[in-house]
Coordinates of C-alpha atoms and ligand atoms in Angstrom, one line a residue:
M1 CA -11.8 12.3 -3.0
T2 CA -9.3 13.7 -5.8
T3 CA -5.9 12.0 -5.5
Q4 CA -4.4 12.7 -8.9
P5 CA -1.4 15.1 -8.1
T6 CA 0.2 17.4 -10.6
A7 CA 4.0 18.2 -11.1
T8 CA 4.9 21.8 -11.7
T9 CA 8.3 23.5 -12.0
D10 CA 6.9 26.7 -10.1
A11 CA 6.1 26.5 -6.3
S12 CA 3.9 29.5 -6.5
S13 CA 1.6 28.1 -9.0
G14 CA -0.6 26.0 -6.4
S15 CA -3.9 27.9 -6.6
G16 CA -6.5 25.9 -4.6
S17 CA -6.5 26.2 -0.8
E18 CA -7.1 22.5 -0.3
T19 CA -3.6 21.5 -1.7
L20 CA -0.2 21.2 -0.5
T21 CA 2.9 22.3 -2.7
V22 CA 6.0 20.3 -2.1
T23 CA 9.5 21.4 -3.6
D24 CA 12.0 18.6 -4.0
N25 CA 15.2 20.5 -3.4
R26 CA 17.0 17.7 -5.1
T27 CA 15.6 18.4 -8.4
G28 CA 14.0 21.9 -8.0
V29 CA 10.5 20.1 -8.9
S30 CA 7.4 21.4 -7.2
Y31 CA 4.3 19.0 -6.7
E32 CA 0.8 20.0 -5.7
L33 CA -0.9 17.5 -3.7
P34 CA -4.5 17.4 -2.8
I35 CA -5.4 17.8 0.7
A36 CA -8.6 16.0 1.8
E37 CA -10.1 15.6 5.4
G38 CA -6.9 17.1 6.7
T39 CA -4.5 14.6 5.2
I40 CA -2.4 13.9 1.9
R41 CA -2.3 10.5 0.4
A42 CA 0.9 8.9 1.2
T43 CA 0.9 7.3 -2.4
D44 CA 0.8 10.7 -3.8
L45 CA 4.5 11.2 -2.6
R46 CA 5.5 8.4 -4.9
Q47 CA 5.6 10.6 -8.0
I48 CA 8.5 12.6 -6.5
K49 CA 11.7 11.2 -7.8
V50 CA 15.1 12.1 -8.7
N51 CA 15.0 10.0 -12.0
D52 CA 12.9 7.5 -13.6
D53 CA 14.6 4.6 -11.7
D54 CA 13.9 6.1 -8.4
F55 CA 11.2 4.1 -6.4
G56 CA 9.6 7.6 -5.3
L57 CA 9.3 9.2 -1.9
M58 CA 8.0 7.2 1.0
T59 CA 7.1 8.3 4.6
Y60 CA 8.9 6.8 7.5
D61 CA 6.4 6.6 10.5
P62 CA 7.3 3.8 12.8
A63 CA 4.3 3.2 15.5
F64 CA 2.2 5.1 13.0
M65 CA 2.5 8.4 15.1
N66 CA 1.2 10.5 12.3
T67 CA -0.6 8.1 9.7
A68 CA -4.3 7.3 9.2
S69 CA -4.7 3.8 8.2
C70 CA -8.3 3.9 7.5
R71 CA -11.5 6.1 7.4
S72 CA -13.9 5.1 10.1
A73 CA -17.3 6.1 11.4
V74 CA -17.1 4.1 14.6
T75 CA -15.4 6.1 17.2
Y76 CA -14.4 9.7 17.7
L77 CA -11.5 10.6 20.1
D78 CA -10.2 14.1 20.7
G79 CA -7.1 13.5 22.8
D80 CA -6.5 17.0 23.8
K81 CA -9.9 17.7 24.9
G82 CA -10.5 14.2 26.4
V83 CA -13.5 13.4 24.2
L84 CA -14.6 9.9 23.4
R85 CA -17.8 9.2 21.4
Y86 CA -19.1 5.9 20.1
R87 CA -21.0 6.5 16.8
G88 CA -21.2 10.2 18.1
Y89 CA -22.7 9.4 21.4
P90 CA -20.6 10.7 24.3
I91 CA -19.0 7.7 26.5
E92 CA -20.2 9.6 29.7
Q93 CA -24.1 9.3 28.5
L94 CA -23.6 5.8 27.3
A95 CA -21.8 4.7 30.7
D96 CA -24.6 6.4 32.5
K97 CA -27.8 5.5 30.5
S98 CA -27.0 2.6 28.2
S99 CA -26.1 -1.2 28.7
F100 CA -23.1 -3.1 27.3
L101 CA -25.3 -5.0 24.8
E102 CA -27.0 -1.8 23.7
V103 CA -23.6 -0.2 23.2
S104 CA -22.3 -3.3 21.3
Y105 CA -25.4 -3.2 18.9
L106 CA -24.7 0.7 18.4
L107 CA -21.0 -0.1 17.7
V108 CA -21.8 -2.9 15.0
H109 CA -24.7 -1.3 13.5
G110 CA -24.0 2.2 13.7
E111 CA -27.4 3.4 15.3
L112 CA -29.0 2.7 18.6
P113 CA -31.5 -0.1 18.4
T114 CA -35.3 0.3 18.8
S115 CA -36.7 -1.6 21.6
A116 CA -37.6 -4.7 19.4
E117 CA -34.2 -4.5 17.9
L118 CA -32.5 -4.6 21.0
D119 CA -34.6 -7.7 22.4
S120 CA -33.9 -9.4 19.4
W121 CA -30.0 -8.6 19.8
V122 CA -30.1 -9.5 23.4
D123 CA -32.0 -12.7 22.5
E124 CA -29.5 -13.6 19.9
I125 CA -26.4 -12.9 22.0
T126 CA -27.9 -14.7 25.1
H127 CA -28.5 -17.8 22.8
H128 CA -24.9 -18.1 21.4
T129 CA -23.1 -18.1 24.7
F130 CA -22.6 -21.8 24.8
V131 CA -19.5 -23.5 23.3
H132 CA -18.9 -26.8 21.7
D133 CA -17.9 -29.3 24.3
N134 CA -14.5 -29.9 22.7
V135 CA -13.6 -26.2 23.6
R136 CA -13.9 -27.3 27.2
T137 CA -11.7 -30.2 26.7
F138 CA -9.3 -28.2 24.8
M139 CA -9.1 -25.6 27.4
Q140 CA -8.6 -28.4 30.2
G141 CA -5.5 -29.3 28.3
F142 CA -3.6 -26.2 29.5
R143 CA -1.4 -26.3 32.5
Y144 CA -2.9 -25.5 35.8
D145 CA -1.0 -22.1 35.8
A146 CA -1.6 -21.0 32.3
H147 CA -2.3 -17.3 31.8
P148 CA -5.8 -16.8 31.2
M149 CA -4.9 -14.4 28.2
G150 CA -3.0 -17.2 26.6
M151 CA -5.9 -19.4 27.1
L152 CA -8.2 -16.8 25.7
Q153 CA -6.2 -16.0 22.7
S154 CA -5.9 -19.7 21.7
S155 CA -9.6 -20.5 22.2
V156 CA -10.9 -17.6 20.4
G157 CA -8.7 -18.7 17.4
M158 CA -9.9 -22.3 17.7
L159 CA -13.5 -21.3 17.4
S160 CA -12.7 -20.6 13.5
T161 CA -12.4 -24.4 13.2
F162 CA -15.9 -25.0 14.6
Y163 CA -17.3 -22.4 12.2
P164 CA -15.6 -23.0 8.8
E165 CA -18.4 -21.0 7.1
A166 CA -16.8 -18.0 8.6
K167 CA -14.1 -18.0 6.0
D168 CA -16.6 -16.7 3.5
I169 CA -16.5 -13.1 4.5
T170 CA -18.4 -12.1 1.5
D171 CA -21.7 -13.7 3.1
E172 CA -23.4 -11.0 5.1
A173 CA -25.7 -13.2 7.1
S174 CA -22.6 -15.4 8.0
N175 CA -20.7 -12.4 9.1
H176 CA -23.5 -11.2 11.3
L177 CA -23.7 -14.7 13.0
Q178 CA -19.9 -14.8 13.6
I179 CA -20.1 -11.2 15.1
V180 CA -22.8 -12.5 17.4
R181 CA -20.9 -15.6 18.4
L182 CA -17.7 -13.8 19.2
I183 CA -19.5 -11.2 21.5
A184 CA -21.6 -14.1 23.0
K185 CA -18.9 -16.7 23.5
M186 CA -15.9 -14.4 24.9
P187 CA -17.3 -14.3 28.4
T188 CA -17.6 -18.0 28.4
L189 CA -14.1 -18.6 27.2
G190 CA -13.0 -16.1 29.9
A191 CA -14.7 -17.7 32.6
F192 CA -13.6 -21.1 31.7
A193 CA -9.9 -19.9 31.6
Y194 CA -10.6 -18.5 35.3
R195 CA -12.2 -21.6 36.5
H196 CA -9.2 -23.4 35.2
I197 CA -6.4 -21.6 36.9
T198 CA -8.5 -21.6 40.1
G199 CA -9.0 -25.4 39.8
K200 CA -12.9 -25.3 40.0
P201 CA -15.1 -27.0 37.3
Y202 CA -16.4 -24.9 34.6
V203 CA -19.8 -23.5 34.8
Y204 CA -22.0 -23.2 31.7
P205 CA -23.9 -20.1 30.7
N206 CA -27.2 -19.3 32.1
N207 CA -29.5 -17.9 29.6
E208 CA -31.9 -16.5 32.2
L209 CA -29.2 -13.9 33.2
S210 CA -28.1 -10.7 31.6
Y211 CA -24.8 -10.5 29.9
S212 CA -22.7 -9.3 32.9
E213 CA -24.6 -11.2 35.5
N214 CA -24.1 -14.5 33.5
F215 CA -20.5 -13.7 33.2
L216 CA -20.2 -13.3 37.2
A217 CA -22.1 -16.3 37.6
M218 CA -19.9 -18.3 35.4
L219 CA -16.8 -16.9 37.3
F220 CA -18.1 -17.3 41.0
T221 CA -21.0 -20.0 41.3
T222 CA -19.7 -22.6 43.8
G223 CA -21.9 -25.2 45.3
V224 CA -25.0 -23.1 45.1
P225 CA -27.8 -23.9 42.6
K226 CA -28.2 -20.1 42.2
Y227 CA -25.6 -17.3 42.3
T228 CA -27.1 -13.9 42.8
P229 CA -24.6 -10.9 42.3
D230 CA -25.1 -7.5 43.9
P231 CA -26.9 -5.5 41.2
R232 CA -24.5 -2.6 41.9
I233 CA -21.7 -5.1 40.9
V234 CA -23.4 -6.1 37.7
K235 CA -23.9 -2.4 37.0
A236 CA -20.2 -1.6 37.6
L237 CA -19.0 -4.4 35.5
D238 CA -21.4 -3.4 32.6
V239 CA -20.0 0.1 32.8
L240 CA -16.5 -1.2 32.7
F241 CA -17.3 -3.2 29.5
I242 CA -18.9 0.0 28.0
L243 CA -15.8 2.1 28.7
H244 CA -13.6 -0.5 27.0
A245 CA -15.9 -1.2 24.2
D246 CA -13.9 0.6 21.4
H247 CA -11.1 3.1 21.3
E248 CA -10.5 3.8 17.5
Q249 CA -7.2 2.7 15.9
N250 CA -5.4 1.3 19.1
C251 CA -2.8 -1.4 18.9
S252 CA -5.1 -4.4 19.2
T253 CA -7.8 -3.0 16.8
S254 CA -5.0 -2.3 14.3
A255 CA -3.9 -6.1 14.8
V256 CA -7.5 -7.2 14.1
R257 CA -7.6 -4.9 11.0
S258 CA -4.3 -5.8 9.8
V259 CA -4.7 -9.5 10.1
G260 CA -8.5 -9.1 8.7
S261 CA -7.1 -7.4 5.7
S262 CA -5.8 -10.7 4.6
Q263 CA -9.5 -11.8 4.3
V264 CA -9.1 -14.4 7.1
D265 CA -12.2 -15.2 9.2
P266 CA -13.0 -13.0 12.1
Y267 CA -12.0 -15.4 14.8
S268 CA -8.5 -15.5 13.5
A269 CA -8.5 -11.6 13.2
V270 CA -9.8 -11.3 16.8
A271 CA -7.5 -13.7 18.2
A272 CA -4.7 -11.3 16.9
G273 CA -6.5 -8.5 18.8
V274 CA -6.4 -10.6 22.0
S275 CA -2.4 -11.2 21.4
A276 CA -2.1 -7.4 21.0
L277 CA -3.9 -6.6 24.1
Y278 CA -2.0 -8.9 26.2
G279 CA 1.1 -6.7 26.0
P280 CA 1.9 -4.6 29.2
L281 CA 1.8 -1.3 27.2
H282 CA -1.7 -2.0 26.0
G283 CA -4.4 -4.0 28.0
G284 CA -1.9 -5.8 30.3
A285 CA -1.3 -2.5 31.9
N286 CA -4.2 -3.2 34.4
E287 CA -2.5 -6.4 35.6
A288 CA 0.8 -4.5 35.7
V289 CA -0.7 -1.5 37.9
L290 CA -1.8 -3.9 40.5
Q291 CA 1.7 -5.5 40.6
M292 CA 3.3 -2.0 40.9
L293 CA 0.8 -0.9 43.6
R294 CA 1.6 -4.3 45.6
R295 CA 5.3 -3.6 45.1
I296 CA 5.1 0.0 46.5
E297 CA 3.2 -1.7 49.4
K298 CA 2.7 1.6 51.4
V299 CA 2.3 5.3 50.8
E300 CA 5.7 6.1 52.6
N301 CA 7.3 4.3 49.7
I302 CA 5.9 6.4 46.8
P303 CA 8.5 9.2 46.5
A304 CA 11.4 6.6 46.0
F305 CA 9.3 4.8 43.5
I306 CA 8.5 8.1 41.7
E307 CA 12.3 8.9 41.6
G308 CA 12.9 5.5 40.1
V309 CA 10.3 6.2 37.4
K310 CA 11.8 9.8 36.7
G311 CA 15.4 8.1 36.6
G312 CA 14.1 5.8 33.8
K313 CA 14.2 2.6 35.9
E314 CA 10.6 1.7 35.2
R315 CA 7.3 3.2 33.9
L316 CA 4.4 4.5 36.0
M317 CA 1.8 1.9 34.8
G318 CA -1.8 3.1 34.2
F319 CA -0.3 6.6 33.1
G320 CA 0.2 8.1 29.9
H321 CA -1.6 7.6 26.4
R322 CA -0.6 8.0 22.9
V323 CA -3.7 10.0 22.1
Y324 CA -5.0 11.5 25.3
K325 CA -2.7 14.4 26.5
N326 CA -5.2 15.9 28.9
F327 CA -7.2 13.5 30.6
D328 CA -8.7 10.0 29.9
P329 CA -12.5 10.4 30.1
R330 CA -12.7 6.8 30.8
A331 CA -10.6 7.1 34.0
T332 CA -12.8 9.9 35.3
I333 CA -15.9 7.4 35.1
I334 CA -14.1 4.4 36.5
K335 CA -13.0 6.4 39.7
K336 CA -16.8 6.8 40.2
A337 CA -17.4 3.1 39.6
C338 CA -14.8 2.3 42.2
D339 CA -16.8 4.1 44.7
D340 CA -19.9 2.1 43.7
V341 CA -18.0 -1.2 43.9
F342 CA -16.3 -0.4 47.2
E343 CA -19.5 0.4 48.8
V344 CA -20.4 -3.4 48.2
T345 CA -17.0 -4.9 48.8
G346 CA -15.4 -2.8 51.0
V347 CA -12.3 -0.6 50.1
N348 CA -9.4 -2.2 48.5
P349 CA -6.4 -1.2 50.6
L350 CA -4.2 -0.5 47.6
L351 CA -6.6 2.4 46.7
A352 CA -4.8 4.8 49.2
I353 CA -1.6 4.0 47.4
A354 CA -3.2 4.7 44.0
V355 CA -4.9 8.0 45.1
E356 CA -1.6 9.2 46.6
L357 CA 0.5 8.1 43.5
E358 CA -2.0 10.0 41.4
K359 CA -1.8 13.2 43.5
I360 CA 1.9 13.3 43.6
A361 CA 2.3 12.3 39.8
L362 CA -0.2 15.1 38.7
Q363 CA 1.9 17.8 40.6
D364 CA 5.3 16.5 39.4
E365 CA 7.1 18.3 36.6
Y366 CA 8.3 15.0 34.8
F367 CA 4.6 13.9 34.4
V368 CA 3.1 17.4 33.9
K369 CA 5.7 18.4 31.0
R370 CA 5.1 15.1 29.2
K371 CA 1.3 15.2 29.6
L372 CA 0.9 11.9 31.5
Y373 CA -2.3 11.4 33.3
P374 CA -4.1 8.3 34.7
N375 CA -5.4 6.2 31.8
V376 CA -8.3 3.6 32.0
D377 CA -6.2 0.9 33.4
F378 CA -5.1 3.0 36.5
Y379 CA -8.1 2.1 38.4
S380 CA -9.9 -0.6 36.6
G381 CA -7.5 -3.3 38.4
L382 CA -8.7 -2.0 41.7
I383 CA -12.3 -2.7 40.8
Y384 CA -11.3 -6.2 39.3
E385 CA -9.5 -7.1 42.4
A386 CA -12.4 -5.9 44.7
L387 CA -14.6 -8.2 42.6
G388 CA -12.4 -11.2 43.5
M389 CA -10.6 -11.5 40.3
P390 CA -6.8 -12.5 40.2
P391 CA -4.6 -10.0 38.4
E392 CA -4.1 -12.4 35.5
M393 CA -7.7 -12.0 34.7
F394 CA -7.9 -8.3 34.4
T395 CA -6.7 -8.1 30.7
V396 CA -9.4 -10.9 29.9
L397 CA -12.0 -8.5 31.1
F398 CA -10.6 -5.8 28.9
A399 CA -10.8 -8.3 25.9
I400 CA -14.5 -9.1 26.6
G401 CA -15.3 -5.4 26.7
R402 CA -13.3 -4.6 23.5
T403 CA -14.8 -7.4 21.4
P404 CA -17.8 -5.3 20.1
G405 CA -15.2 -2.9 19.0
W406 CA -13.0 -5.3 17.2
V407 CA -16.0 -6.7 15.4
A408 CA -17.4 -3.3 14.5
Q409 CA -14.1 -2.2 13.0
W410 CA -13.6 -5.6 11.3
K411 CA -16.9 -5.3 9.6
E412 CA -16.1 -1.8 8.6
L413 CA -12.8 -2.8 7.1
I414 CA -14.2 -5.6 4.9
G415 CA -16.9 -3.2 3.6
D416 CA -14.5 -0.4 2.8
K417 CA -13.5 -0.3 -0.8
D418 CA -10.3 1.8 0.0
Q419 CA -8.8 -1.1 2.0
K420 CA -6.4 -3.8 0.6
I421 CA -4.2 -6.4 2.3
S422 CA -2.2 -4.4 4.8
R423 CA 1.4 -4.2 3.9
P424 CA 3.7 -1.7 5.0
R425 CA 7.0 -0.5 3.2
Q426 CA 10.5 -0.5 4.9
I427 CA 13.6 1.4 4.6
Y428 CA 16.3 -1.6 4.1
I429 CA 19.4 -1.0 6.2
G430 CA 20.9 -4.4 5.8
S431 CA 24.1 -5.7 3.9
D432 CA 24.5 -5.1 0.2
E433 CA 24.5 -8.3 -2.0
R434 CA 27.4 -10.8 -0.6
D435 CA 28.4 -14.3 -1.3
Y436 CA 27.4 -17.4 0.8
V437 CA 30.5 -18.6 2.8
A438 CA 30.8 -22.3 3.6
I439 CA 30.5 -22.9 7.2
G440 CA 34.1 -24.4 7.7
S441 CA 35.4 -21.0 6.1
R442 CA 33.7 -18.6 8.5
Ligands
LIG1 N1 5.7 6.4 33.3 C1 6.8 7.2 33.3 N2 7.2 7.9 32.0 C2 6.4 7.7 30.8 C3 5.0 7.0 31.0 C4 4.8 6.3 32.1 N3 3.7 5.6 32.3 N4 4.6 7.1 29.7 C5 5.2 7.8 28.9 N5 6.3 8.3 29.6 C6 7.5 9.1 29.3 C7 8.4 8.4 28.2 O1 9.4 7.9 28.9 C8 8.7 9.5 27.1 O2 9.7 10.5 27.9 P1 10.7 11.1 27.3 O3 10.2 12.0 26.2 O4 11.8 11.7 28.1 O5 11.6 9.8 26.3 C9 7.4 10.5 27.1 O6 6.8 10.1 28.4 C10 6.7 10.0 26.0 O7 6.2 8.7 26.0 P2 6.3 7.7 24.8 O8 6.5 6.3 25.3 O9 6.9 8.3 23.7 O10 4.6 7.9 24.6 P3 3.8 6.8 23.7 O11 2.7 7.5 23.1 O12 4.6 6.1 22.8 O13 3.3 5.6 24.8 C11 2.0 4.5 26.4 C12 2.1 5.7 25.2 C13 0.8 4.4 26.8 C14 2.6 3.2 25.8 C15 2.8 4.9 27.6 O14 2.6 6.2 28.1 C16 3.1 3.8 28.6 O15 4.0 3.1 28.4 N6 2.3 3.9 29.7 C17 2.3 2.9 30.6 C18 1.5 1.7 30.3 C19 0.1 2.0 30.2 O16 -0.5 2.3 31.3 N7 -0.6 1.5 29.0 C20 -2.0 1.5 29.0 C21 -2.5 2.7 28.0 S1 -4.3 3.0 28.0 C22 -5.0 1.5 27.8 C23 -4.8 1.0 26.5 O17 -4.9 1.6 25.4 O18 -4.5 -0.3 26.5

C-alpha cells in the first residue's frame, strides 16, 4: 500500500482518483494523501503543519467511531444490511449447519476443516479441558457470592502462570497449544464459577461428551452418575456459542488486541477481553436485560418504562448497537432458538414482556429515529434462564462463545507486520507548568 504523501501548493493538482486532496487553510498548503481500501492513513496527516515545530495534524476519535485499528480477514460485518460472516461464511448457514468447535477451527485457521482435521481438533480441545488442581483451590478462595465473571477473569489470567512457555509468542507450536487450551478450559472455569456460587462441589470435565454437552454436565450434574441433557438444549447452546464466536473489532476484542500488542501471553490478553465483556454496555447487557424485564414485571408496566427510557432515565437494555443500524442477524437466529428451548423447558414468563417491549419499541419514533433494534443480548438471557442459569452466569456464556474469536484475532494480530504496541495519542487539556506548593501553604 502506498503511503507516501506529497505536499503541493495547488489543490487542483491531485490527479489520481485514489487520493484525497486536503488544503490547510491556516497555511494555504494542499496535500495529496493516498486512499487505499477506503481509508487514509492517520499518520499521513502528520506532515500537515503550520511550522517546523508543529507536531503535525492528528485525528480526534474518542471511542473509535471512524478509525480502523487493523486489517482483518476474520469477520465481515455490514451493519446497515444486517450481514455477519465468519471467514466469508454467513452466520445463518453456520448456525444451521455447523458446530461450535468447527466454527472455532474456521475462525482460528481461516478455512473449514476436513473431516480428519475436525476430528483431530475436537480431540485436542477435548483433551485439554482439565485444569491444574490449584486452579480449583484458587477458585474456592472466592467469597460465596463472588460474581462469576470476576472469577472467570481472574482464573483465565492465572492460567498464564501455569504455562510460562506461553510468553514466547514467536513459537507457533506453543501459540497453537495455548489457543487450544483457552478454548478447552473456558467452560471448565465457567462451570467451576457456577458451582462455587451455587455451593455445589465442582464437577470435572467428561471427555466422552461433546463441548456443549460437557459444559452442561459440569454445570448441572448432581447426585447422578450420568447427566444426559436434552439434545435440543445441547444444540441450542451450541448455536448460541456460534452466534457469539466473533464480532470483529468490538470492545472486548479491541481490549485483547490492545493488551496483546504489548506481546504479553494470550491468557493475559484474553483476561483483558473478559474484563471488557463484563461491562453492561457490552456482554453484561444480557444480565441487565433480565434484571430489566423482572423490574418491568408485567406487560401493563411497559408504557411507563418506555417513557422513562425516552426521558433519558435509563436505557432499554438489549437494544441498539454501534454497528448494526437495521437489524442484528444474531437476534433473529436467537429468537428461533428460544422456541426450540422453550419447547423443552416450558415458556419463560418474561418472554411475554420481552415480545411486547420489542413490539412497542419498534413502532416508537424515539427508537425508529435512532435505529435502535434488538441485539444479540435481548433474547439470549431468556434462553439462559430457561436452561436454569442465574443471570450472573449469562455473560460467562458469552465469554465462552467469544473465546475462539478472541484467540483468532490475537493470532492475526501477532502475525501482522503492520502492528506495533497500541498507543493512542491524546489532546492535553490540563494545566500549564506550575510550581509545587507545600501542603501547609495550599
Ligand atoms: N436505549 C435507549 N436509548 C438508546 C439505547 C438504548 N438501548 N441505545 C442507544 N440509545 C440512544 C442514545 O441515548 C443516543 O440518543 P441521542 O442521540 O438522543 O443522545 C442514540 O441512541 C445513539 O446512542 P449511542 O450511545 O451514541 O450509541 P453507541 O453506538 O455509542 O452505543 C450501545 C451502542 C450498544 C452501547 C448502546 O446502544 C447501548 O447502550 N445499548 C444498551 C446496552 C446493550 O444492549 N449492549 C449490548 C450490545 S450488543 C452485544 C455486545 O456487543 O456486547
